[in-house]
Short mmCIF file of C-alpha atoms and ligand atoms in Angstrom, two decimals:
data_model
loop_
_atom_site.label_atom_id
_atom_site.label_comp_id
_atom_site.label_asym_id
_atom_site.label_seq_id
_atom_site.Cartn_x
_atom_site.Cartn_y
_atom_site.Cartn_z
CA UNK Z 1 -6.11 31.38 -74.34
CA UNK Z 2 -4.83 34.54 -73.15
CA UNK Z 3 -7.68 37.26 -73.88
CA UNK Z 4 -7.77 40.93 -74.73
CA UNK Z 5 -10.37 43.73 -74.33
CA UNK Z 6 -9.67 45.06 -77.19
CA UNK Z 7 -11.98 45.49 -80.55
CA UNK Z 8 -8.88 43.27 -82.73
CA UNK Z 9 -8.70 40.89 -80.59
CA UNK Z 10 -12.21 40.13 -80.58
CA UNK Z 11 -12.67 40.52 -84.19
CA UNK Z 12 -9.25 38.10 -84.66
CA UNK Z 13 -11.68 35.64 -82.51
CA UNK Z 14 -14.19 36.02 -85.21
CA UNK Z 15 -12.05 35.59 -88.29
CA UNK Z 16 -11.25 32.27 -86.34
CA UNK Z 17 -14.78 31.46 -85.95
CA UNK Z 18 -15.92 28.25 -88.14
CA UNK Z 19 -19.66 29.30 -87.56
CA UNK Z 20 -19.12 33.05 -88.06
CA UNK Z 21 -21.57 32.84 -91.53
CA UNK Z 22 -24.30 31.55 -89.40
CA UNK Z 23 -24.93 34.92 -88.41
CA UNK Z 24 -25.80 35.95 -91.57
CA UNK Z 25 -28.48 33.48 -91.29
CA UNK Z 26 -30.71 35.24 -88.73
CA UNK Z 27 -32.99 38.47 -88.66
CA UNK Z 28 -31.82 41.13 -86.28
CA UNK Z 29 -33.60 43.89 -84.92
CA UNK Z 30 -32.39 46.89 -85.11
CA UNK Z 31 -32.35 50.03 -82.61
CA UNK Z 32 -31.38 53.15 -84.46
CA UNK Z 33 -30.92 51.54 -87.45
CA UNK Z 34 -27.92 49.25 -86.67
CA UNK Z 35 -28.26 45.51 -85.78
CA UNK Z 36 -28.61 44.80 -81.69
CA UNK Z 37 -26.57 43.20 -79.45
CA UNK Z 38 -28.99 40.37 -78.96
CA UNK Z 39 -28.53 38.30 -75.18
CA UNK Z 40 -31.98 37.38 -75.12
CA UNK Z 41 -31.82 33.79 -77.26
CA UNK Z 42 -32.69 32.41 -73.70
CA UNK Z 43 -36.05 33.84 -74.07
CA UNK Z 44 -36.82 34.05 -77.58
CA UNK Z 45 -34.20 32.89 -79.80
CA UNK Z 46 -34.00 35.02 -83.48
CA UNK Z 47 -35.44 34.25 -86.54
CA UNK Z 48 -33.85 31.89 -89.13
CA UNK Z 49 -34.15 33.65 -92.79
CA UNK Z 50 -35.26 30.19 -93.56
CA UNK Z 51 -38.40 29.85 -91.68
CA UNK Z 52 -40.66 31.96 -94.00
CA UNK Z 53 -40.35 29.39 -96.65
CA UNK Z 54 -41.07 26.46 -94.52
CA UNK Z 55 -44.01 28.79 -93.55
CA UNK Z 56 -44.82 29.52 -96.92
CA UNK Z 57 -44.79 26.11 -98.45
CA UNK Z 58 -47.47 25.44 -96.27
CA UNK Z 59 -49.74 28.38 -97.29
CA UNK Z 60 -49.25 27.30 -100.76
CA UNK Z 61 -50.06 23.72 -100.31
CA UNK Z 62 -52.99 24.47 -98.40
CA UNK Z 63 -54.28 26.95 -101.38
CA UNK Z 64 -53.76 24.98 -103.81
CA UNK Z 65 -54.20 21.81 -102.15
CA UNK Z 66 -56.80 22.07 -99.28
CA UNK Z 67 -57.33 18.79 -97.84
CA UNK Z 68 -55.52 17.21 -100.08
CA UNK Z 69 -52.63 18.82 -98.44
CA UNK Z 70 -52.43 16.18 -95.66
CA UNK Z 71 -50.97 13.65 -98.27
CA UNK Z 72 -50.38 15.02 -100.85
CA UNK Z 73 -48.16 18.15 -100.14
CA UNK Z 74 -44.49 17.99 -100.93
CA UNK Z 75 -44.32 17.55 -96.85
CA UNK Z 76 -47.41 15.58 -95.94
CA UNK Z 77 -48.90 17.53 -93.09
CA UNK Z 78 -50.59 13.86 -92.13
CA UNK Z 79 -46.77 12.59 -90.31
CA UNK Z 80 -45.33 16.40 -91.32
CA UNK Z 81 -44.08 15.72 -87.34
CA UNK Z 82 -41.82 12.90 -87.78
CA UNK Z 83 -39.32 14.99 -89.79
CA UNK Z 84 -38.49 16.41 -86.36
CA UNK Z 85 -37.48 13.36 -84.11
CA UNK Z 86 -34.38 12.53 -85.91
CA UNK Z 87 -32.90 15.82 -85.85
CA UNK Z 88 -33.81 16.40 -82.44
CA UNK Z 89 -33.03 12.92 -81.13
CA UNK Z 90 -29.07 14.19 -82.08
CA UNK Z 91 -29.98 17.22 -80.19
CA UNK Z 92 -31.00 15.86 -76.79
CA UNK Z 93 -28.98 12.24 -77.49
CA UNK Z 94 -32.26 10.12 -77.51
CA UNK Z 95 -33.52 7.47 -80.61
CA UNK Z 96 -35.60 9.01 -82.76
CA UNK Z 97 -38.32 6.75 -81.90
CA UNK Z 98 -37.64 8.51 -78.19
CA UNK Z 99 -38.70 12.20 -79.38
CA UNK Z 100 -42.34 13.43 -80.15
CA UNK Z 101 -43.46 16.82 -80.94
CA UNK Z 102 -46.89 18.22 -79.74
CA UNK Z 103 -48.35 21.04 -77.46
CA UNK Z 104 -46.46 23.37 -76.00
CA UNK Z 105 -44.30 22.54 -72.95
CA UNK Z 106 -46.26 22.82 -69.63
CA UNK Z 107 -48.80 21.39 -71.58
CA UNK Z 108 -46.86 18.53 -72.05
CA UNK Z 109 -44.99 18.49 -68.68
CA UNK Z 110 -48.84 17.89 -67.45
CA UNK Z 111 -49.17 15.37 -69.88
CA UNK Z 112 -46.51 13.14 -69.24
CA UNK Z 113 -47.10 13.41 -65.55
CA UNK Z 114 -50.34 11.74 -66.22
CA UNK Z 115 -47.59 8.61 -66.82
CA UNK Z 116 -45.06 9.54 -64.63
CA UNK Z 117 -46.58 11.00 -61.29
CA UNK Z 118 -48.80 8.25 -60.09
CA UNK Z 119 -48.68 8.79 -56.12
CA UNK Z 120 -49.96 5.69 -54.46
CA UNK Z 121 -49.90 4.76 -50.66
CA UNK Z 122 -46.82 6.43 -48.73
CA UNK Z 123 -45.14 7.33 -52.19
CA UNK Z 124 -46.72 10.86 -53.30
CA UNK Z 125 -43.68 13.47 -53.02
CA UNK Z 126 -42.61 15.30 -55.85
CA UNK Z 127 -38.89 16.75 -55.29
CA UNK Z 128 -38.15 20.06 -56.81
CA UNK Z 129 -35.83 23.19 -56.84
CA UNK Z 130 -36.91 25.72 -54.76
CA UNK Z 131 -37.43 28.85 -57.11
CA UNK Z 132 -38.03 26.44 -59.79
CA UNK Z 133 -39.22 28.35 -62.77
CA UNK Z 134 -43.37 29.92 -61.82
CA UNK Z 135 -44.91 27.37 -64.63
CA UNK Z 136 -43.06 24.74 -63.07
CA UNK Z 137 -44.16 25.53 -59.45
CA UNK Z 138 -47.61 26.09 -60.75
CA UNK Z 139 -48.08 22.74 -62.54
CA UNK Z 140 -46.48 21.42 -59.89
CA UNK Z 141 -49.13 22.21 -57.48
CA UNK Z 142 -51.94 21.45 -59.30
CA UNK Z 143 -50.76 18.36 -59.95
CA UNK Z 144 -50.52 17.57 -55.96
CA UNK Z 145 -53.86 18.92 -55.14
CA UNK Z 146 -55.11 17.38 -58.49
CA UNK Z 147 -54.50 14.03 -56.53
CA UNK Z 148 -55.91 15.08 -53.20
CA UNK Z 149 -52.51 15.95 -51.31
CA UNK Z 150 -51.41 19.57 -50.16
CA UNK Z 151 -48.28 20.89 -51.75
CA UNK Z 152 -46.78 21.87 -48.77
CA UNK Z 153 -46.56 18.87 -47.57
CA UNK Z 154 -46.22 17.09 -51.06
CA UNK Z 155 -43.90 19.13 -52.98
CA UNK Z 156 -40.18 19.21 -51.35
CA UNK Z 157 -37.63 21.32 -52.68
CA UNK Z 158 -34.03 21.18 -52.85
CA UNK Z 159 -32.44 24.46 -50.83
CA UNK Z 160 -29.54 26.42 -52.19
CA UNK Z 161 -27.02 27.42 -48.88
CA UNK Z 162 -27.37 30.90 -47.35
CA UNK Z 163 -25.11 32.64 -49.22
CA UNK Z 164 -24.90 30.69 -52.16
CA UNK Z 165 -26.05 31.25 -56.16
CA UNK Z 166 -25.96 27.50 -57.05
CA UNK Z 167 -27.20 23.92 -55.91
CA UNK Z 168 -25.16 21.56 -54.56
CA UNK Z 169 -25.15 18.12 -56.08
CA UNK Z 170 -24.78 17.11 -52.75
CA UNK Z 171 -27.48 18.45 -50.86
CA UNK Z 172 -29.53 17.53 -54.02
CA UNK Z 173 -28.65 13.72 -53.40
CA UNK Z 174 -29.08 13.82 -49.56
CA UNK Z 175 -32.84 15.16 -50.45
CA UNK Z 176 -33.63 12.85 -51.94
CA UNK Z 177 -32.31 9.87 -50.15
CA UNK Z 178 -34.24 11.37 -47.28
CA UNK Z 179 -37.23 11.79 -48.94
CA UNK Z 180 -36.61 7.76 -49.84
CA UNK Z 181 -39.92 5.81 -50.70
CA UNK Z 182 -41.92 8.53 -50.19
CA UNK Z 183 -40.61 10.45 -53.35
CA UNK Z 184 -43.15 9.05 -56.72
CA UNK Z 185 -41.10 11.89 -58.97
CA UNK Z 186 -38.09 14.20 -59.57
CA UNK Z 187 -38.52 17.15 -61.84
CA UNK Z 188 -36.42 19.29 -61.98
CA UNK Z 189 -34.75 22.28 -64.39
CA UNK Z 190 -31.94 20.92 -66.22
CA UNK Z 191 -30.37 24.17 -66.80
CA UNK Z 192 -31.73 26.89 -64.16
CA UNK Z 193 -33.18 29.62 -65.84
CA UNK Z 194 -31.79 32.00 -63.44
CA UNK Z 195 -28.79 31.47 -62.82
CA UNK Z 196 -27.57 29.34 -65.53
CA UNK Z 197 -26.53 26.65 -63.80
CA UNK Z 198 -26.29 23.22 -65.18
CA UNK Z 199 -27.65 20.40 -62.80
CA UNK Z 200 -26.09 17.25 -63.23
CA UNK Z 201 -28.61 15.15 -64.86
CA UNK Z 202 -26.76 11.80 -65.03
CA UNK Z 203 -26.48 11.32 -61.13
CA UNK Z 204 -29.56 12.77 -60.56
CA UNK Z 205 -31.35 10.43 -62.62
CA UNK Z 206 -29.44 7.30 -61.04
CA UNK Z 207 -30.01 8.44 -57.43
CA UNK Z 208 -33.67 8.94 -58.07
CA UNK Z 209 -34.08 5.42 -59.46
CA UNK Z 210 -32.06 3.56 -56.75
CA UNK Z 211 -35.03 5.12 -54.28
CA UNK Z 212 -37.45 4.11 -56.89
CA UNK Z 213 -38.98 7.02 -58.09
CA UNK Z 214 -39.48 8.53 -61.44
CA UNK Z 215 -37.08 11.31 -62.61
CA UNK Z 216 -38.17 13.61 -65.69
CA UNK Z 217 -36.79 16.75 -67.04
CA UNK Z 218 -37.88 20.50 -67.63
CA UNK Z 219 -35.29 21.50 -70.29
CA UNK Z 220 -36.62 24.78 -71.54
CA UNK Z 221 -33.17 26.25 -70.94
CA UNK Z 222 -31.29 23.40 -71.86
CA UNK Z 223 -32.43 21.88 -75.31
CA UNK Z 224 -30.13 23.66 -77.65
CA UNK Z 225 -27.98 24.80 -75.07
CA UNK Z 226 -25.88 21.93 -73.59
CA UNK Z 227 -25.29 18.34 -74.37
CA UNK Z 228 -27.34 15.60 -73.56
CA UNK Z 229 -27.71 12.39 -73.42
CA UNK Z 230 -31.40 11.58 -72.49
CA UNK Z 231 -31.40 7.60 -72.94
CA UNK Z 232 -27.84 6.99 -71.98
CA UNK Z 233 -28.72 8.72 -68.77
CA UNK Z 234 -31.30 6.89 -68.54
CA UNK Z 235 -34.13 9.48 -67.73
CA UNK Z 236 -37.68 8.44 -67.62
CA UNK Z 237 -38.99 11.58 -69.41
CA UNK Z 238 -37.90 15.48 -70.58
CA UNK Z 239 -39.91 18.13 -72.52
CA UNK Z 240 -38.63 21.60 -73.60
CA UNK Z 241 -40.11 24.33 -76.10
CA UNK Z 242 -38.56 25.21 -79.20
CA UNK Z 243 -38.83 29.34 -78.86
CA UNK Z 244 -35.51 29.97 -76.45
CA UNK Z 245 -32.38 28.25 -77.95
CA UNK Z 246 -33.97 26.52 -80.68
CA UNK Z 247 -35.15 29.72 -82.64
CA UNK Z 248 -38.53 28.27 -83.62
CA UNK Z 249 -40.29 31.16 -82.92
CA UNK Z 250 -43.00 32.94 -79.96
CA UNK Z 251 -44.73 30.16 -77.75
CA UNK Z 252 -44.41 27.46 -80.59
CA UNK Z 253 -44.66 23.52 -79.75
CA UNK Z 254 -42.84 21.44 -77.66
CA UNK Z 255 -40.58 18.67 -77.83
CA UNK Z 256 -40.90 15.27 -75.26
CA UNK Z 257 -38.36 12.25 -74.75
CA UNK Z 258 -40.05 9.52 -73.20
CA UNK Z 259 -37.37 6.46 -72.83
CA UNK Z 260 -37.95 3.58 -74.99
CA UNK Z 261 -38.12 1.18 -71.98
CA UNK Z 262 -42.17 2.66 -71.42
CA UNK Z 263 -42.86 2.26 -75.05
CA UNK Z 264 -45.65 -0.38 -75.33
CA UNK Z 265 -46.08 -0.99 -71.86
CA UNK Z 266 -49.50 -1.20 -71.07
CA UNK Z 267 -48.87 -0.40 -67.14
CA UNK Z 268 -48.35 3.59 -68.29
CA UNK Z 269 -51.41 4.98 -68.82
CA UNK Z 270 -51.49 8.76 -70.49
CA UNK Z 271 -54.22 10.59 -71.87
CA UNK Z 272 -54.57 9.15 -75.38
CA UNK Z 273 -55.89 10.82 -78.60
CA UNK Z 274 -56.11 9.89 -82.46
CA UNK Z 275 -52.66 11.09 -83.04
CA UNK Z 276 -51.43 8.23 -81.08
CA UNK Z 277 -52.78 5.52 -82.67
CA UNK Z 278 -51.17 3.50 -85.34
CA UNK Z 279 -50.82 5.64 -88.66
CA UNK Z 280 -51.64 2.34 -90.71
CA UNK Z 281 -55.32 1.85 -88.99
CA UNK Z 282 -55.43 5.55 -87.44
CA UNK Z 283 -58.16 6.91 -90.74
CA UNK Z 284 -60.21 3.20 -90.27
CA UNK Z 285 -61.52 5.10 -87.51
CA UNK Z 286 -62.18 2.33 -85.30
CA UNK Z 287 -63.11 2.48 -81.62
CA UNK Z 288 -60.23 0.78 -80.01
CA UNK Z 289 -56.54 3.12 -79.21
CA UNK Z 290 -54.06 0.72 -80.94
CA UNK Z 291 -50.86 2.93 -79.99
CA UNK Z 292 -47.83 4.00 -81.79
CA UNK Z 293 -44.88 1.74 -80.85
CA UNK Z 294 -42.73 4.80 -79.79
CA UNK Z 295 -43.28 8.23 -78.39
CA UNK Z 296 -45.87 9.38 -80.85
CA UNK Z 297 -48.31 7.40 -78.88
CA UNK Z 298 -48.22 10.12 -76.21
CA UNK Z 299 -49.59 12.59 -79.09
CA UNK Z 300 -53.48 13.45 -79.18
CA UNK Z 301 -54.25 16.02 -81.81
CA UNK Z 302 -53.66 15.90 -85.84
CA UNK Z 303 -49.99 18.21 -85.84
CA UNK Z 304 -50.48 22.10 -86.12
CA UNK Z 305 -48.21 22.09 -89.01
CA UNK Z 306 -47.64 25.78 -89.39
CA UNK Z 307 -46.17 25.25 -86.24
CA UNK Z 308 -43.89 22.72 -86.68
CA UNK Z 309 -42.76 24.43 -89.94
CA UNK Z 310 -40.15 27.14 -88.28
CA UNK Z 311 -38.80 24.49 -86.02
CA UNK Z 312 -38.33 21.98 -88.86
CA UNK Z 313 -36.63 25.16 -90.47
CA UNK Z 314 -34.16 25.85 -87.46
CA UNK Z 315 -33.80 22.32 -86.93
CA UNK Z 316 -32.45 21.88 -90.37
CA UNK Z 317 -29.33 24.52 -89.28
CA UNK Z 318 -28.76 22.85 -85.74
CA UNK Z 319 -28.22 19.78 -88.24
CA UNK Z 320 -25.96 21.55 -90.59
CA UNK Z 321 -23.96 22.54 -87.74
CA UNK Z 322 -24.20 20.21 -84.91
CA UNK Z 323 -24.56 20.44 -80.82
CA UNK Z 324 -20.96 19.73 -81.06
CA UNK Z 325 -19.56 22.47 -82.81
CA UNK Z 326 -22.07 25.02 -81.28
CA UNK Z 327 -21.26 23.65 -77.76
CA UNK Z 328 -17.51 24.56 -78.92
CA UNK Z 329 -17.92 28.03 -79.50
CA UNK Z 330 -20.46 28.28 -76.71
CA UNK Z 331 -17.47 27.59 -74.68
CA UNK Z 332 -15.15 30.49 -76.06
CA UNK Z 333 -17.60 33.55 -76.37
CA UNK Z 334 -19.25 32.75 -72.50
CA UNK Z 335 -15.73 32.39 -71.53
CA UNK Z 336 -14.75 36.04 -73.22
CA UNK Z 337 -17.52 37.58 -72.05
CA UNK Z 338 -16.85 36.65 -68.86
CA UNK Z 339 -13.19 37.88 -69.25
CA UNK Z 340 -14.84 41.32 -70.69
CA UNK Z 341 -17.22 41.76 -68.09
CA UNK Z 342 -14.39 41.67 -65.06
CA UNK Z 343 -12.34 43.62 -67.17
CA UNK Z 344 -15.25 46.31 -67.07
CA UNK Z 345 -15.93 45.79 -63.36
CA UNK Z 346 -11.82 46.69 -62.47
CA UNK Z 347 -11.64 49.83 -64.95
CA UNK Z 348 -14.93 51.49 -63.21
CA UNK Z 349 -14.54 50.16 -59.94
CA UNK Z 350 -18.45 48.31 -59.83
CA UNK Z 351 -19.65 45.52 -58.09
CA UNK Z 352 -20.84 43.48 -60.46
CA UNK Z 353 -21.12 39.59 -59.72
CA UNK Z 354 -21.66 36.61 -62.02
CA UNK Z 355 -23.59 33.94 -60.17
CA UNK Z 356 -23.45 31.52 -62.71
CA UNK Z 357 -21.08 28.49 -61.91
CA UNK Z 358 -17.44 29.61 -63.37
CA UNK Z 359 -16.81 25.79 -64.13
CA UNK Z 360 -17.64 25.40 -67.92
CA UNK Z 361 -19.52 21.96 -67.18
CA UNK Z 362 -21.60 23.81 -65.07
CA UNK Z 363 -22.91 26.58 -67.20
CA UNK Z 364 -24.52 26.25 -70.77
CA UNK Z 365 -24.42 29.48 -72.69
CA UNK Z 366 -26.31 32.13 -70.28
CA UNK Z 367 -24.76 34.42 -67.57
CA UNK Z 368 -26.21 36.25 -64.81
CA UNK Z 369 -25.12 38.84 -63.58
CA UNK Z 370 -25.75 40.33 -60.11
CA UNK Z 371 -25.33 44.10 -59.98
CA UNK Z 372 -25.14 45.27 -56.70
CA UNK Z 373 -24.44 49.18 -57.48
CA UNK Z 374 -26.14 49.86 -60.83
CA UNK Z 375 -30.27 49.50 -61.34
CA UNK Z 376 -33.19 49.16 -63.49
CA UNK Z 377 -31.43 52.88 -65.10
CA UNK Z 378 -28.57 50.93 -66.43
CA UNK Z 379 -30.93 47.80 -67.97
CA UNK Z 380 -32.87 50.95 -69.48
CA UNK Z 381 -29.45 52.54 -70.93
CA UNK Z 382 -28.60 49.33 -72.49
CA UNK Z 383 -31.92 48.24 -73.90
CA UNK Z 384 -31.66 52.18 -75.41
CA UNK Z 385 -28.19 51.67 -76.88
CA UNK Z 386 -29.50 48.52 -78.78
CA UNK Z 387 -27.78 45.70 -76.27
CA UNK Z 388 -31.09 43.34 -75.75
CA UNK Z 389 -30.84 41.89 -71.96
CA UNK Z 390 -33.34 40.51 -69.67
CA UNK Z 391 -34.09 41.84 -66.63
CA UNK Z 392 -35.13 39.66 -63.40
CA UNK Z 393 -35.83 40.85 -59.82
CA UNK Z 394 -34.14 42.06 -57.62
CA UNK Z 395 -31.32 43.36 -59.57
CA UNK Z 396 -30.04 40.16 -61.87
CA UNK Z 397 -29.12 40.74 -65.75
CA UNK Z 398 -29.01 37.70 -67.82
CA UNK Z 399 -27.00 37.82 -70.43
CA UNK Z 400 -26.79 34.23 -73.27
CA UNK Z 401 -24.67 35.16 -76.34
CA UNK Z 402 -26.52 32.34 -78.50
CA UNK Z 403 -23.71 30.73 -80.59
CA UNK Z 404 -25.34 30.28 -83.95
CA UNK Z 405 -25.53 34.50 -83.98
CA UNK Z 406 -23.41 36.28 -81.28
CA UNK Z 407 -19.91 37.34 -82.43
CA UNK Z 408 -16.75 38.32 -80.78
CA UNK Z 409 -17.38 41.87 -81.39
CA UNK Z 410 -20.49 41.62 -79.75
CA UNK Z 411 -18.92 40.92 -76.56
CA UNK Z 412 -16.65 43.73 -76.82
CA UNK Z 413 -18.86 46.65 -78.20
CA UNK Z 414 -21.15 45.15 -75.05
CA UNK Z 415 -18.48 45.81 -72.60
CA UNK Z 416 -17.78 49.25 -74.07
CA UNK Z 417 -22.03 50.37 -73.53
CA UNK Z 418 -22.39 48.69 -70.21
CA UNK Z 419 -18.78 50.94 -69.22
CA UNK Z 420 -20.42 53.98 -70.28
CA UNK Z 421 -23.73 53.39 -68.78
CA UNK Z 422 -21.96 53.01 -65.66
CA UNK Z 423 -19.97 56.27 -66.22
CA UNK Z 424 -23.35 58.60 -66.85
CA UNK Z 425 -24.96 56.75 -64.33
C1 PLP A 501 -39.57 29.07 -70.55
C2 PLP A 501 -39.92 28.04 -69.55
C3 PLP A 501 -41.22 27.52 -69.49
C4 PLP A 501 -42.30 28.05 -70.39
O1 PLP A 501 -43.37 27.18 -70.52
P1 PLP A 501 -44.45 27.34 -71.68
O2 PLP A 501 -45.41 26.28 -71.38
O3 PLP A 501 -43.72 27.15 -72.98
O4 PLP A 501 -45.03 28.70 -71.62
C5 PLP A 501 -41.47 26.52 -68.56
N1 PLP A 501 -40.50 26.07 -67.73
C6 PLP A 501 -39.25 26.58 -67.76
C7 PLP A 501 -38.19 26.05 -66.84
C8 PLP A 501 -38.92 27.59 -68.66
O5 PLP A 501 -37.70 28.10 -68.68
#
């Protein structure tokens, strides 16, 4: 498609747009008392309008039912959970059996290393990007010395070149061939949250089981975001939270695949609690752990249902639409605001430079943008003009037009501010 940076063109784009209502379907902020440009659905994704009445059902069931609530609400908060593996398992392309919700994610990234990082004898490395996201790094660590090995020694990461913005696939499979039989897990990113790049998750997976380790994934930044196919590929394990592209709201609970293949396998161990034992004998209260046949095994605690509510609530419009569709338009309005943003960079003359991967299949819906000339004055000037970005050291801007509520017009009236800023600057 041949673009335009002009204000028709990019509203013809929206009349065009098959999801353009679902904009109407969110809560925007507003900076002097028009809607914002909102980029920051990486971070924390907008509000549905539906999510107060999946919040408020539960208030009124717990008035007016206390503890009766747990069976006998219209949504039983006793397996209120469940109603979020099927429309997730479409979401990350596992069985619903594969998908339970609990915690919040480095919680559960701990968790399931409990199963999956079990360093015995020569096999204790744990292979890693380098810059890998701080929680990562941290649990990461912790983990190593948890076990009684030093993380400099235990902990390898995968190098970017000197010079370059992205991994290689590459140098990510020559790591880990070298690191062989000494490497117990792979855990990586599967979209990097700085640069937006896309790792590819299918080879990755196969290389790290043909040296015999276990291979999880950290998809904060890609659950929502990209398609996947989390028991096809064959991955062991993958959490992600539900506040960045899944619009569930600030720090709420995570989501886990665990492949089918460790279901009922009595050579994982995890950390076990009453909320993964079998619902039929779970209230007999008995002393044995008889576990749930799929992933709800993993789960300890009785659900925090007011949690789950707003991401049952978004779920139900990531079901209406489908990854599909989203992953459709995704495609377009990254694609024009790419087109808008070198478009800006010729008519001022700036250096600005995109380091996420221009190859669609290696970029989700975020771009970052280096800018070499402009500051921390121009990230003020937008923020102040009602265009929400983040901001990351040394000079980065990430920008993720979220598909379910970014428009067309967005993208242009964007390129417009960030042009003046420039100008005044
Ligand atoms: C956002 C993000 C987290 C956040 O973890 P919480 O436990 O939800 O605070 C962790 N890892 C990555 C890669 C992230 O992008």
């Amino acid at each position: 498609m041949q673009f335009k940076n002009t204000k028709e063109f990019a509203q013809q784009l929206d009349s065009q747009d098959q999801l353009s209502t679902y904009r109407e379907q969110f809560i925007f902020p507003k900076v002097d008392g028009k809607q914002v440009i909102y980029f920051t659905g990486n971070s924390l994704g907008l509000q549905p309008k539906n999510t107060q009445q999946y919040v408020d059902e539960i208030m009124k069931d717990w008035g007016e039912l206390a503890v009766e609530g747990h069976f006998y609400a219209d949504k039983p908060w006793w397996d209120y959970h469940e109603r979020l593996a099927e429309p997730l398992s479409k979401i990350v392309g596992a069985k619903p059996s594969e998908i339970t919700v609990m915690n919040t994610l480095t919680v559960n990234l701990h968790l399931l290393m409990v199963s999956f990082y079990r360093p015995e004898g020569k096999r204790y490395k744990i292979i890693c990007e380098e810059k890998a996201f701080p929680s990562d790094q941290y649990m990461l660590q912790s983990q190593v010395k948890f076990h009684g090995y030093n993380p400099e020694d235990a902990i390898v990461e995968i190098k970017k070149r000197d010079g370059e913005h992205n991994f290689r696939t590459e140098d990510i499979l020559d790591t880990i061939k070298k690191v062989g039989e000494e490497c117990a897990l792979i855990l990586i990113g599967g979209v990097n949250y700085y640069t937006g790049q896309v790792f590819d998750m299918k080879t990755i997976t196969k290389a790290g089981h043909d040296i015999g380790a276990f291979v999880g994934w950290d998809l904060a930044h890609a659950a929502g975001n990209i398609k996947l196919e989390l028991h096809d590929w064959n991955v062991d394990f993958a959490a992600w939270c539900s506040y960045k592209y899944m619009n569930s709201g600030p720090g709420n609970a995570s989501g886990c695949f665990i492949h089918e293949r460790f279901h009922n396998k009595k050579d994982i161990p995890r950390f076990e609690g009453w909320w993964g034992t079998s619902k039929e004998t779970r209230f007999l209260m008995k002393p044995e752990f008889e576990p749930m046949s799929n992933a709800d095994a993993w789960q300890l605690s009785n659900a925090p249902v007011l949690a789950m509510a707003p991401y049952l609530a978004s779920l139900q419009l990531f079901d209406s639409v489908g990854m599909d569709a989203l992953i459709e338009k995704r495609n377009l309005i990254v694609s024009y605001l790419e087109f808008v943003l070198k478009e800006i960079d010729k008519e001022v003359d700036s250096t600005f430079e995109i380091i996420t991967p221009s190859d669609p299949q290696e970029r989700g819906t975020q771009l970052s943008v280096f800018l070499h000339g402009e500051g921390r004055k121009l990230f003020d000037y937008l923020m102040k003009k009602g265009v929400i970005v983040d901001w990351r050291e040394p000079n980065v801007i990430r920008l993720a037009p979220a598909p379910f509520y970014c428009s067309y017009e967005d993208m242009y009236e964007f390129g417009q501010i960030l042009k003046q800023g420039i100008l005044e600057q």
